[in-house]
Amino acid sequence: MNSRDRILQRLRSSADAPRPDPLQTPCDWPLPERSEWLALFRQNLSDNHAEVIECDDNNWPELVASVLAEKGVSVLRSGNHAEGRLLVDSVSAMLDAACITGEQSKETLFHQIDAGFSVATAGLAETGSLVIVTGANEPRTLSLVPPLNIVLLRASAMVANFSQLVAQGRMPSPMPTNVLLISGPSKTADIQQTLAYGAHGPKQLVVILVMDI
Amino acid sequence: MSTQTREQMQQQLDQEQHDFSDMQSRHFSVRARMALENEALRKSFRGASDFLMNKRRSVFSDDNALQSLRDRGEAIRQYSLSKLPQLLETLEKNLTANGIQVHWAETATEACEIIHGILADNNARTVVKGKSMVTEEIELNHYLEEKGIECLESDMGEYLVQLAGETPSHIIMPAIHKNTAQIARLMHGRAQSSSGEPVPYTEDVDELIGNARAILREKFEKADAGISGVNMAVANTGTLCLVENEGNGRMTTTVPDLHIAVTGIEKVVEDFSHVPELLTLLTRSATGQKISTYFNMISAPRKAGELDGPQQVHLVLVDNGRSKIFSHPTLKPTLQCIRCGACMNHCPVYARIGGHAYGSTYPGPIGQVVTPQIGGLEKHGDMVSACSLNGACGEACPVRIPLPALIRELRHEANRIPTRDDSAVSGQGVKRSASEALIWRGWALAHSSPWLFRTMMWLLTRSRPLFRTALVTRLLSPWTDSRTTPLPQTKTLHELARAHGVASELKSHNETGAQR
Amino acid sequence: MNEPLFVDAASGSARRQYPGRPSAVYLMGTCLVDGFYADAGLDAIRLLQAEGLEVIFPQSQTCCGQPAYNSGYDDEARRVARQQLQAFAADIPLVVMMGSCTGMMIKEYPQLFAGQPEEQQALDLAARTFELGEFLVNVLQLHTRLAEAQDQSAMRLALHVSCSSRRSLGVAEDHQTLMQNLPGVHLVEPQRASECCGFGGTFAVKQADISATMAADKASAIADTGAQRLVSADCGCLMNISGTMKKQGKGIASQHLASLLYQRLHGQGGQA
C-alpha cells in the first residue's frame, strides 16, 4: 500500500456517520438590502483605500483617461475584451503605450507597465469585492503586478455578498484556471499592526463603476 | 534615526538570533519565564492582542448574527470531516481532471521529499514561498536549504522572521513579537538589494514595506517555483482557495512556472456553497476584516491561449498525524480548525508569553491542542498545563472548537494510565508520576468521605495560627511568592451551618421543590 | 425538573428555563468556602433564609471534583462527584457558591457519568443546579427588591466575574444587575474586565509565573479604578486577586458577593 491508500484507509476506519447538510443549519447572517448595495460597496472599497468613480456607459473611457493622466500613467495594458479595446482606442493617443496584453516577458511585466485594466464580472456589496474571472482574455497578472490596477464593474452586476453569488449559481462553471475576489489595493499590517498599502501587488486600485441601472 | 552603526546593529541582531535559538532549546517553563521577563516582548503581544480583539469585535457587532454564523461554520466543518475520506478522493479526481497533480504524504519527511522531488525534476533552484503554516510544520525551508535550494519567504512578516533567523510567533501575524524599531534595525542590518547594497535605515513603516517590496519583487520575477499553502480545497470543483492581503500569495501562485501548494488533509470542503461562510468567519475572526484583499481560487495550471500562470500546479496533501487525530473519540474537533488565530488573540496566557514560548509551529490554544497530537506528549506535554481554562479561546473560535475541553482532555491523556489504543495520543501517560497519582488518589479518598473531609477541614481551620508563620508561607510557595498567605477561617462552613441550626437533610422527601 | 441543559452561553441561543420560587433549596458551599470563606457561606445561607427559603446544607457535601478533573484525573474526579450526587439527591434546586463548581456540575458531570449507572442522576442534578447570583436574579428576582437595602452608604465597587460564570454559565449580567441595583453602590469597570485573573486552579501552581503575572495585571487594573472594595462570587479568583493586591500593598478590601448583599440588605454580617 502506498501513502495515499494508508491515509485513506485510516480515515475510513474511523469515519463517523455522515452529518446533515450544513446548509440546513440556520444562518441568520443579515444580507444587506438591495437599496443599500451601491452605497455599501463604495464605502467598503473606500475604507480599504480604493477609489471608486461613478460614470455611465458613454463617458467612462474619458474618465479613465483623466485618471491615467492624473496618475501620470504612460504605459497601460488591458485584457482583450470589448471594454479594453474601447479604452485602448480612446487613450492610445495620449499615452506612450496603451495596448491589449499579448505575450510579454516578466521583465516587461514587472518593470515597464504602469497600469493594468481589468473587467469585473460581479461586485459584492457586503465586502466591497470585485469578482474577476481570469483567462486568455483577462490575464491574472494584470490585476497584480502593475502598481495601478483599474477595474471596471457594471452596477447591474452587483450582488449582496459572496454567499448570494454562489447560491444564485453565478460562479463560473466549470471553474476557469483562476477566479479572484479583489477588495482593495494590496496591503500589510505585519509591522506592528500599522497598515501599509502596496505590499506586493498594486499600490492603488481604482474602480470604474458604470451606473447602468 | 538610530544612534547605532550598521555593524552595531548586526552584532545586536546576531545576539538576538543567538538568544532566540538558546530560548528554543530550553524547557517550556524557562521559555515562559524568559518571555515574561522581556518587557518589550510583552508590550508587543499585549498591544497586538488588544488591537486584534477590538478589530474582531468591530466586524461582529451583532452578537446573534455572529452566533448564527458560528453555528453554520461549525456545521460545515463537521460535515466536511464526516465525509473526509470521500471528499479527499473527489478532490483528487477533480484536481487531476483539471490538470493539477496530487501527491500524498504520510509524514513531514515524506512531504519534504515529494516537494524536493518536484523541484528537482524541474531543475528549480530558487523558490518563493507564500505564507503556509503546514510548510513551517514540516520544516520545509530547512530541508530544501540543505539540498541547496534557496527558499525565500515572501509574506512580509514571514520574510522579516526569516531575515532574523527566527520562526513565526503567530500563525497570522508572524512578526507580531517585533516592534517597528526592531524591524528597522533588522532591515538595515540584514536586508540587501540584488546588487548587495544594504537598505537605508528607516523607522517609517511605508518605507520599510517599500524596501522589502523592492527586494521581493525581484525574487518573484526570477524565482523558478512558488510554494504556497491552501486555506480551503473545494472537492466538487477541484479548486484551491487562498486568503491573503499582500499579493505575495498571488505572486507565488501566478508568476513562477511551477506552483506547489501544500495543505493538511483536513482543509477540504465539499462544495463552493460551503466556502463563503467559512471565508467570512476566517477573515473577520483573524484580523477583523470583512474580507481579505484577495481571495484567490485556483483550479488549473495555465491553459492553452492563456498568457500567464504556472505551467505546472501540484498539490501535496499532508497527513503528519492528522488521520490519527481523526480517529480519536474526543479530540477529533481539533481538525475543524480553519487557522484564523482568534484563539491566540483572545488567550490571556498567549498575550503574556507570546508565541515562541510554546516552542512549536502552532502557538496559543490551538497550538496546545494540535502540537502534542502531532509531535507527541513526550515532547510537548508541558504546554497543556499552560492554560487557566478560562474559555476565552472557545468563545472566540469561529467554528466552535471546544478548545478548553480539548486541552483538558489532553491533560487527561498525559496523566492517565496508558491504554495502548491505536487512537491514543503519542506519549499517553507520560506526565503520570507515581507521586502525583498518589496525591490525587489521596485527595479523592478525603473528598469522597464526608467524615474525612470534615475532619480535614476542621484541622485546616484549627491550624489557622500556623498560616501566619513563615513556614507555611514557604510551604505554599509558589502561590505565596506573589500573594499573601491565605488565612483559613476559625470554623468551617459545615460547623457554622450546624451551629446555626441549618438542616442537613430535607425533612419530607415527597415535598416538591418548586411551587408551580 | 426537566429543563434542557444549559446551552453554551456564547451560542446566543435562548437562556435556560427557570423554575418558580421553591420552598427549599440545597446550598453547596464548596471546599474553598468551607475552609477559607465560611462567613460568606453563612451569609449566603442567611440571605436565602431571609428570602423565606428553607436552606438545606448537607453535612455530607465535600467538593465538586473539579481540581482533579481539570488536572486530567478523571477517575478521581468521578469518585468525588459521586459523593455530591448522593449529598444533593432530593429533587430541589441546588444553589452553588462558586461559578466554576457550578459549571463543573452542570456541564461536566453529565460527561463524566456518560454511560455510567449514575448518568440520569447527573443529568437531573445538572438541570436543577444554579450559580448563586444566577439563582438570586432569575429565580428569586432579588434585584427588583434591592431598593429597600438597609445600608445605602456610598461605595465605589469593582466586580470580578469568574470566567466560568461569564463564559461557561453566561451569568455575568446577573452579577452586574445585582450590583448595579444596590443603592449607594457605584460600580466601576476595570480595564479588560472579562480577562481571566490567572487563578485556574492547579494552573496557579503548575504555571506559577504566568499565573502571577496575570494576577498582577488584574490587581493593577482593579486598583486603577479607585475602587474601595472588590466583590466576586468566586472565591478562587477572590483569593488570587486579593492575595496579590495585599502583597502589592494595595489596600482594597475584598468580599464575596453573598456577604456584600447580606450586609447591605440587612445591615449585618458580611465581613469584608
JSON list of C-alpha atoms in Angstrom, two decimals, chain A residues 15-19, chain B residues 77-90 268 270 326:
[
{"chain": "A", "resi": 15, "resn": "ALA", "atom": "CA", "xyz": [-15.21, 7.94, 9.85]},
{"chain": "A", "resi": 16, "resn": "ASP", "atom": "CA", "xyz": [-18.42, 8.98, 11.58]},
{"chain": "A", "resi": 17, "resn": "ALA", "atom": "CA", "xyz": [-21.90, 8.69, 10.18]},
{"chain": "A", "resi": 18, "resn": "PRO", "atom": "CA", "xyz": [-22.42, 11.46, 7.63]},
{"chain": "A", "resi": 19, "resn": "ARG", "atom": "CA", "xyz": [-23.71, 14.71, 9.12]},
{"chain": "B", "resi": 77, "resn": "ARG", "atom": "CA", "xyz": [-16.57, 21.87, 9.22]},
{"chain": "B", "resi": 78, "resn": "GLN", "atom": "CA", "xyz": [-18.18, 18.92, 10.97]},
{"chain": "B", "resi": 79, "resn": "TYR", "atom": "CA", "xyz": [-19.94, 17.88, 7.80]},
{"chain": "B", "resi": 80, "resn": "SER", "atom": "CA", "xyz": [-16.70, 18.10, 5.84]},
{"chain": "B", "resi": 81, "resn": "LEU", "atom": "CA", "xyz": [-14.87, 15.99, 8.39]},
{"chain": "B", "resi": 82, "resn": "SER", "atom": "CA", "xyz": [-17.64, 13.42, 8.49]},
{"chain": "B", "resi": 83, "resn": "LYS", "atom": "CA", "xyz": [-17.06, 12.86, 4.76]},
{"chain": "B", "resi": 84, "resn": "LEU", "atom": "CA", "xyz": [-13.31, 13.44, 4.79]},
{"chain": "B", "resi": 85, "resn": "PRO", "atom": "CA", "xyz": [-12.14, 10.28, 3.00]},
{"chain": "B", "resi": 86, "resn": "GLN", "atom": "CA", "xyz": [-14.72, 10.64, 0.23]},
{"chain": "B", "resi": 87, "resn": "LEU", "atom": "CA", "xyz": [-14.03, 14.36, -0.16]},
{"chain": "B", "resi": 88, "resn": "LEU", "atom": "CA", "xyz": [-10.31, 13.77, -0.48]},
{"chain": "B", "resi": 89, "resn": "GLU", "atom": "CA", "xyz": [-10.91, 11.25, -3.24]},
{"chain": "B", "resi": 90, "resn": "THR", "atom": "CA", "xyz": [-13.31, 13.59, -5.03]},
{"chain": "B", "resi": 268, "resn": "VAL", "atom": "CA", "xyz": [-11.11, 20.09, 2.19]},
{"chain": "B", "resi": 270, "resn": "GLU", "atom": "CA", "xyz": [-17.28, 19.54, -0.41]},
{"chain": "B", "resi": 326, "resn": "PHE", "atom": "CA", "xyz": [-9.30, 11.92, 13.18]}
]
